[in-house]
Short mmCIF file of N, CA and C in Angstrom, two decimals:
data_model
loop_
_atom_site.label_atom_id
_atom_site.label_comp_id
_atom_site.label_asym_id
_atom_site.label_seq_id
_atom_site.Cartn_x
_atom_site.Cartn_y
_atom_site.Cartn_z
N UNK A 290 -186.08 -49.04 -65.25
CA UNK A 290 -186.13 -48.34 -63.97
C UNK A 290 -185.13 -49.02 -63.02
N UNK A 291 -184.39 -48.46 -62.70
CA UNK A 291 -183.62 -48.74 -61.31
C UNK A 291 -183.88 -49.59 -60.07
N UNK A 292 -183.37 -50.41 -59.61
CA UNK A 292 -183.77 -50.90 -58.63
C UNK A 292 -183.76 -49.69 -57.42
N UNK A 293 -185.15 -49.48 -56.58
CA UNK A 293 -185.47 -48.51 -55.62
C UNK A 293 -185.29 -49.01 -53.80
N UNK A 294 -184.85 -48.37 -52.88
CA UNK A 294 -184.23 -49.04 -51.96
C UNK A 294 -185.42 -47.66 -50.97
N UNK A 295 -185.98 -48.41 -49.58
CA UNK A 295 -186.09 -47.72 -48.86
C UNK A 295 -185.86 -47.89 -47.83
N UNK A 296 -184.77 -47.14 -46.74
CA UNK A 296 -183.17 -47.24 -46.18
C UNK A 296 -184.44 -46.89 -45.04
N UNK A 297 -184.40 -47.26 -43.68
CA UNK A 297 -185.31 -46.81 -42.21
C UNK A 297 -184.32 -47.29 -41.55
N UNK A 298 -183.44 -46.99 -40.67
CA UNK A 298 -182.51 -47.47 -39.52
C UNK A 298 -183.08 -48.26 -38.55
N UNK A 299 -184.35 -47.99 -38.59
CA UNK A 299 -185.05 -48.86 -37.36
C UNK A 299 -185.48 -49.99 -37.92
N UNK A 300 -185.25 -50.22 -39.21
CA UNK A 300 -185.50 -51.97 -39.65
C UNK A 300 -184.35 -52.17 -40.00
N UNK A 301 -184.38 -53.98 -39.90
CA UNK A 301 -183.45 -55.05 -39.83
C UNK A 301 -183.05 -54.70 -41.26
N UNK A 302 -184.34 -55.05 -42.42
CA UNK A 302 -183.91 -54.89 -43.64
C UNK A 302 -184.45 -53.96 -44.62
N UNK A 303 -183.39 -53.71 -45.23
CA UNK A 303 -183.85 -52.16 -46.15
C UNK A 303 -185.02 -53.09 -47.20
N UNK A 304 -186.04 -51.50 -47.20
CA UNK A 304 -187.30 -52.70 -48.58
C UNK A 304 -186.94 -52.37 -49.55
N UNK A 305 -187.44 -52.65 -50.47
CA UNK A 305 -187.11 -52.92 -52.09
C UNK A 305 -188.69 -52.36 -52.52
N UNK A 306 -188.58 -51.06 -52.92
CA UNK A 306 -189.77 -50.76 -53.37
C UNK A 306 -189.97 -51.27 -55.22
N UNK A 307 -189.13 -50.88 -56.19
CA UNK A 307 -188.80 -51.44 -57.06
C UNK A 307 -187.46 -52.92 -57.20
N UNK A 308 -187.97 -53.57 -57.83
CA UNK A 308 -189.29 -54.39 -58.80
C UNK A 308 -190.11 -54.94 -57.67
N UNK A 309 -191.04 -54.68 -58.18
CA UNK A 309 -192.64 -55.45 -57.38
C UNK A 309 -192.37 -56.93 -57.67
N UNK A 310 -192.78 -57.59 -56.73
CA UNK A 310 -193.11 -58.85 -56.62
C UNK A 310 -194.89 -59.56 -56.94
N UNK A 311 -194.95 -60.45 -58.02
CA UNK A 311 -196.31 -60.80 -57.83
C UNK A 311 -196.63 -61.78 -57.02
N UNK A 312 -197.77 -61.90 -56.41
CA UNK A 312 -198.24 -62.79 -56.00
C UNK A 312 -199.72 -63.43 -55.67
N UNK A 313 -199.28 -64.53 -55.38
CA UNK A 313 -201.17 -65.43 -55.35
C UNK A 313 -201.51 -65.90 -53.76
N UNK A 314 -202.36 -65.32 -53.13
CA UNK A 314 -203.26 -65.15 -51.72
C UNK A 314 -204.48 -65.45 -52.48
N UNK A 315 -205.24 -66.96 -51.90
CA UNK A 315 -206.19 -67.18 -51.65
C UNK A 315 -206.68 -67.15 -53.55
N UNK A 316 -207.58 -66.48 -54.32
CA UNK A 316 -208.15 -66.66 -55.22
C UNK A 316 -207.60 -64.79 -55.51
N UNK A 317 -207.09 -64.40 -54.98
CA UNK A 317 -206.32 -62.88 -55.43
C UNK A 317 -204.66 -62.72 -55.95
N UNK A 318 -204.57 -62.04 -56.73
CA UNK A 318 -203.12 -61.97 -57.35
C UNK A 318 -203.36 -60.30 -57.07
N UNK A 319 -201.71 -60.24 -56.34
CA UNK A 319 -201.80 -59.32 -55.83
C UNK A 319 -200.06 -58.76 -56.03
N UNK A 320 -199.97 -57.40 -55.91
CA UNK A 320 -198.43 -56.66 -56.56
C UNK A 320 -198.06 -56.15 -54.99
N UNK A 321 -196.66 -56.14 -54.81
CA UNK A 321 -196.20 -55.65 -53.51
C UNK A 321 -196.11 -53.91 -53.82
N UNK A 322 -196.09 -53.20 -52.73
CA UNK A 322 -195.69 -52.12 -52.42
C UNK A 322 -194.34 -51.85 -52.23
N UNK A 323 -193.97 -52.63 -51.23
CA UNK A 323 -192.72 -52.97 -50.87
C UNK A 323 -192.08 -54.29 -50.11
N UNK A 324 -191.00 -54.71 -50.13
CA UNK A 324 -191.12 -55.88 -49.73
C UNK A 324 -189.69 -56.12 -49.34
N UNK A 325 -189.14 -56.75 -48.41
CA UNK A 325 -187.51 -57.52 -48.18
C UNK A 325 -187.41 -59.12 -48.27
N UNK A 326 -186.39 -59.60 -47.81
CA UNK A 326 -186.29 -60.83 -47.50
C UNK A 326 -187.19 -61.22 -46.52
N UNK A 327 -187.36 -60.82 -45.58
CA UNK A 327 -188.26 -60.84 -44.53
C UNK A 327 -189.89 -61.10 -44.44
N UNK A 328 -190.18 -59.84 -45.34
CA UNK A 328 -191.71 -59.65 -44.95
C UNK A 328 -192.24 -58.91 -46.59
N UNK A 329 -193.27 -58.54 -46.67
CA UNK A 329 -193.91 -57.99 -48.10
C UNK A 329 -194.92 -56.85 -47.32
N UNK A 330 -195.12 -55.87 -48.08
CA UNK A 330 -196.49 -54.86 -47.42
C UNK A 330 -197.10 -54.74 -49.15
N UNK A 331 -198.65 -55.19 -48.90
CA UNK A 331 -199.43 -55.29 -49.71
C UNK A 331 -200.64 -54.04 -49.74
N UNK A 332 -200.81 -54.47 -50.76
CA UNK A 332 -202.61 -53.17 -50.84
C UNK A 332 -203.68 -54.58 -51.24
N UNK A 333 -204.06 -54.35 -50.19
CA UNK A 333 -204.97 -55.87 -49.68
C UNK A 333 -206.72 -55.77 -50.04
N UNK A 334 -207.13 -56.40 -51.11
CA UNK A 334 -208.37 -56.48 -51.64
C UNK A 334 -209.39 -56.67 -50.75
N UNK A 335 -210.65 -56.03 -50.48
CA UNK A 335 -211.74 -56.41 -49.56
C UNK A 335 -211.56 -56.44 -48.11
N UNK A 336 -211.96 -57.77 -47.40
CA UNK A 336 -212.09 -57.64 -45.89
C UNK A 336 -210.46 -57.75 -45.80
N UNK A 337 -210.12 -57.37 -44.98
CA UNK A 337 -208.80 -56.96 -44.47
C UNK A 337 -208.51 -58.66 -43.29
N UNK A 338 -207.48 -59.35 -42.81
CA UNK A 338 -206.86 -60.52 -42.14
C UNK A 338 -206.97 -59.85 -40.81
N UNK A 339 -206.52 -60.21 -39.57
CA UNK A 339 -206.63 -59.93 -38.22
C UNK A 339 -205.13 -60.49 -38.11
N UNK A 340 -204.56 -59.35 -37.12
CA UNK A 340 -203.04 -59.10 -37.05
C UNK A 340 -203.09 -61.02 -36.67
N UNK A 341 -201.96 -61.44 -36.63
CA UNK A 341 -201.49 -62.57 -35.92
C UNK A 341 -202.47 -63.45 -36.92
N UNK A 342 -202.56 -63.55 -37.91
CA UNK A 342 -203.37 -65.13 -38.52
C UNK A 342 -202.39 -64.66 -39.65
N UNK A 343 -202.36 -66.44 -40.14
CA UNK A 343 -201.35 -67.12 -40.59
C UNK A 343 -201.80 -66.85 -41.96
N UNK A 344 -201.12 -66.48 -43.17
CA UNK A 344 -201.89 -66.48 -44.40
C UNK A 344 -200.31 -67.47 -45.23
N UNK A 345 -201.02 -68.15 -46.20
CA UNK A 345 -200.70 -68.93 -47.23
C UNK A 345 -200.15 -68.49 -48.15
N UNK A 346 -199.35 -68.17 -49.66
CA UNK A 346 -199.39 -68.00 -50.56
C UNK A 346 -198.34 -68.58 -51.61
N UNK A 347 -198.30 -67.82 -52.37
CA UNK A 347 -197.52 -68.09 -53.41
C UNK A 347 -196.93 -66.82 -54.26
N UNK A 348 -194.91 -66.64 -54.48
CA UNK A 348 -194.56 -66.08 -55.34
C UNK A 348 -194.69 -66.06 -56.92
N UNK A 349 -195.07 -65.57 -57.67
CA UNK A 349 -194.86 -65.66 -58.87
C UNK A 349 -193.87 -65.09 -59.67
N UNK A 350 -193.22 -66.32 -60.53
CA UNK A 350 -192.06 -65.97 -61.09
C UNK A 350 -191.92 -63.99 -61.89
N UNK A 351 -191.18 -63.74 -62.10
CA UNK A 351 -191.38 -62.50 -62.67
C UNK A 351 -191.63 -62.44 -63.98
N UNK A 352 -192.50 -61.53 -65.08
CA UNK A 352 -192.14 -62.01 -66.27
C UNK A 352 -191.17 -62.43 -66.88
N UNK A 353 -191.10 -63.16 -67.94
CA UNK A 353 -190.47 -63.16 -68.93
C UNK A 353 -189.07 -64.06 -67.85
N UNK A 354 -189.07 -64.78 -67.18
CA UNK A 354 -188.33 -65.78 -66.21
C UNK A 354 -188.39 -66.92 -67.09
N UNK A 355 -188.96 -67.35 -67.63
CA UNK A 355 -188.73 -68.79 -68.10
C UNK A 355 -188.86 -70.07 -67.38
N UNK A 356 -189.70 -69.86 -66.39
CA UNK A 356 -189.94 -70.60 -65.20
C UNK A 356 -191.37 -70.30 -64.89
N UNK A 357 -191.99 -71.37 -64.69
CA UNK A 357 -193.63 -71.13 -64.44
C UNK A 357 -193.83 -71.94 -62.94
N UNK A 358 -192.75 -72.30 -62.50
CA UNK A 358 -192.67 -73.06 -60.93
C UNK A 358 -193.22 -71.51 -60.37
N UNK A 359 -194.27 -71.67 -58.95
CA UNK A 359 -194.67 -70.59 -58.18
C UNK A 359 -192.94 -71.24 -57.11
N UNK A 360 -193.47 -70.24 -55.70
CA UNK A 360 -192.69 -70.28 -54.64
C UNK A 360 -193.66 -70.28 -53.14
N UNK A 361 -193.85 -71.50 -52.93
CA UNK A 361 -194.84 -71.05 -51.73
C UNK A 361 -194.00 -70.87 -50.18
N UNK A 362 -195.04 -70.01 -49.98
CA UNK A 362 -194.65 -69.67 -48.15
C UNK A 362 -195.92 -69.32 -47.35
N UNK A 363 -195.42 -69.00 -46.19
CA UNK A 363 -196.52 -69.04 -45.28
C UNK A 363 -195.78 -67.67 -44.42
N UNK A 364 -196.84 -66.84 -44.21
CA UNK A 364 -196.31 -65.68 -43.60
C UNK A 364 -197.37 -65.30 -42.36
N UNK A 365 -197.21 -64.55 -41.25
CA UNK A 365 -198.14 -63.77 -40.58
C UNK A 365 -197.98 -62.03 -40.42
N UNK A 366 -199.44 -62.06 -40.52
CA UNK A 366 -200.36 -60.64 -40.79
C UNK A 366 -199.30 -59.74 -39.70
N UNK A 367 -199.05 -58.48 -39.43
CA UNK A 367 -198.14 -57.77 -38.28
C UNK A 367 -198.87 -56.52 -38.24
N UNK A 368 -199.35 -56.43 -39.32
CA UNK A 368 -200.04 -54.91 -39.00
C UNK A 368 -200.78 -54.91 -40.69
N UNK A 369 -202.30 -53.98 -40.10
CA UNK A 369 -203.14 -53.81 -40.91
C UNK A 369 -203.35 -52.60 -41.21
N UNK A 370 -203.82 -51.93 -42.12
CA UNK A 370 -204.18 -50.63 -42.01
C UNK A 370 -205.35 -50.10 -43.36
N UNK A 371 -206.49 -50.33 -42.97
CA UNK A 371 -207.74 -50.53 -43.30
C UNK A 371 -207.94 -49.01 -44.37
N UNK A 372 -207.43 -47.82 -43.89
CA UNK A 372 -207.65 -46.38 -44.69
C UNK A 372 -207.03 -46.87 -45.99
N UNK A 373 -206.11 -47.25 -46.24
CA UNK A 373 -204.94 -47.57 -47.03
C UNK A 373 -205.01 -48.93 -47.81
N UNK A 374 -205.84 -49.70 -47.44
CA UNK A 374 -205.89 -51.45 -47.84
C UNK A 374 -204.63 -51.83 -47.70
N UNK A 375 -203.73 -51.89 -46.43
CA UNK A 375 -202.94 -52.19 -46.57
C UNK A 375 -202.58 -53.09 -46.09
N UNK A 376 -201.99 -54.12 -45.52
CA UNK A 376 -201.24 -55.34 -45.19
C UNK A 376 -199.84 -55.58 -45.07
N UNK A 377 -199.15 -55.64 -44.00
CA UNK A 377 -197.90 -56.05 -43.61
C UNK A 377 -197.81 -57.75 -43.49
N UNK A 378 -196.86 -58.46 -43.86
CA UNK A 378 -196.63 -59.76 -43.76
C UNK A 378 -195.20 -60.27 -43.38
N UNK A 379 -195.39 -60.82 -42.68
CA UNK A 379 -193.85 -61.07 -41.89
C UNK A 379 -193.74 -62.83 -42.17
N UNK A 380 -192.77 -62.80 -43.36
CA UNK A 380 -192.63 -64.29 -43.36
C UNK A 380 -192.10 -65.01 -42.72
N UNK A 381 -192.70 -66.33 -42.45
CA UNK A 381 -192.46 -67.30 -40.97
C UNK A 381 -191.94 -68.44 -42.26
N UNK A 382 -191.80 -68.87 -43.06
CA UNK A 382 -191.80 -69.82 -43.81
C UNK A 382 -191.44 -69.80 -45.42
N UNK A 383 -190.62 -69.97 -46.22
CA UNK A 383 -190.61 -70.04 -47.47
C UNK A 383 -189.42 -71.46 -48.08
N UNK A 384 -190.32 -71.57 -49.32
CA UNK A 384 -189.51 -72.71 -50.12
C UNK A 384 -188.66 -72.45 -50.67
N UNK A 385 -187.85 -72.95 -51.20
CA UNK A 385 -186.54 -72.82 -51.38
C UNK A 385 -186.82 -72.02 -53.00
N UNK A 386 -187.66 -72.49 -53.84
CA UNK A 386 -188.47 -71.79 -54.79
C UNK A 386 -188.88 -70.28 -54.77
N UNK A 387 -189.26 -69.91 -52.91
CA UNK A 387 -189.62 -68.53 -53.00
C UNK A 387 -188.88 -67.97 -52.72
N UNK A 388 -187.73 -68.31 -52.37
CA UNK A 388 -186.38 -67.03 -52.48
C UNK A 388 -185.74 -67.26 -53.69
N UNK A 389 -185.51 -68.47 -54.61
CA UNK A 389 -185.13 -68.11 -56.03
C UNK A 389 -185.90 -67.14 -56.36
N UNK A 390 -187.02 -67.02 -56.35
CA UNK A 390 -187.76 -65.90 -56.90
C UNK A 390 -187.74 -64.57 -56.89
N UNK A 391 -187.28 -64.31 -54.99
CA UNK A 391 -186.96 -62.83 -54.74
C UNK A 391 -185.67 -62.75 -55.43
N UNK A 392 -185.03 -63.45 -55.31
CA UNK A 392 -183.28 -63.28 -55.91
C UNK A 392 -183.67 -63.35 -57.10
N UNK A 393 -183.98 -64.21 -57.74
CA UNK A 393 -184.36 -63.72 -59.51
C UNK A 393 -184.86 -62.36 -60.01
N UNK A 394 -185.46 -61.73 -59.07
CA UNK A 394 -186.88 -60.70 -59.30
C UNK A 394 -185.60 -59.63 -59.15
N UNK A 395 -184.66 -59.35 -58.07
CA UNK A 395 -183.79 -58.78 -57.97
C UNK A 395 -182.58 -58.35 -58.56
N UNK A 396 -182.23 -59.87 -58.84
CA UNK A 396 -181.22 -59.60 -60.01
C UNK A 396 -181.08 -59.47 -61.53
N UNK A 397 -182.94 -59.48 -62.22
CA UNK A 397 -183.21 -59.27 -63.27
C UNK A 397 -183.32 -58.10 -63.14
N UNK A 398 -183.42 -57.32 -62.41
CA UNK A 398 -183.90 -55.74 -62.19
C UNK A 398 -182.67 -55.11 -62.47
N UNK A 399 -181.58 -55.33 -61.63
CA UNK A 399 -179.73 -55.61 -61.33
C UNK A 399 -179.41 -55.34 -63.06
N UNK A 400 -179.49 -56.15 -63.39
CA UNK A 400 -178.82 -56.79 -64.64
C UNK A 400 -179.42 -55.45 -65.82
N UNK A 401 -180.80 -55.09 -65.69
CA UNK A 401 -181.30 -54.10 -66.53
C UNK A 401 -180.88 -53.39 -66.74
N UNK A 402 -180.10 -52.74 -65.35
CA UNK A 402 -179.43 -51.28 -65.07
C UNK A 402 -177.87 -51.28 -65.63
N UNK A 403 -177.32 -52.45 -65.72
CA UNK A 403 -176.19 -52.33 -66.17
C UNK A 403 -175.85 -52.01 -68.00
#
């Protein structure tokens, strides 16, 4: 599958709906919807976060990476939306680990298509 782009003029950065990103929040592993350099929007398990609190996590490498190092960061909540389980996250923080990861996740996707 193609890497999938969704273009909004009114954001900074276009999201990346394809390839999903995995990741680990709290005792949940969880798949993005969509996601940029920036921020991730999730489908968020159970009680839902309160806009403005700080959540923790961790990237996980993509399959078949050859790398079992996670990528941690620290992001805050921006918008919730409870009909939907959904979750916006605006990252305030990442290791140098969790952008190898988006760039790996990206350019293994890249590389498929060629």
């Amino acid at each position: 599958m193609p890497v999938q782009l969704r273009n909004n003029p009114r954001r900074r950065d276009n999201r990346v709906v394809f390839p999903v990103l995995n990741l680990s929040i709290g005792g949940n592993r969880l798949t993005t919807l969509n996601w940029s350099y920036t921020g991730v929007l999730l489908c968020w398990p159970g009680a839902q976060p309160i806009c403005g609190e700080r959540i923790a996590g961790f990237f996980n490498p993509p399959p078949g990476a050859g790398d079992d190092e996670t990528g941690a960061f620290d992001a805050i909540v921006v918008r919730t939306d409870p009909p939907r389980n959904q979750v916006a996250l605006s990252m305030h923080r990442g290791s140098d680990q969790a952008y190898r990861i988006l760039e790996m996740t990206l350019r293994r996707a890249l590389r498929a298509n060629w």
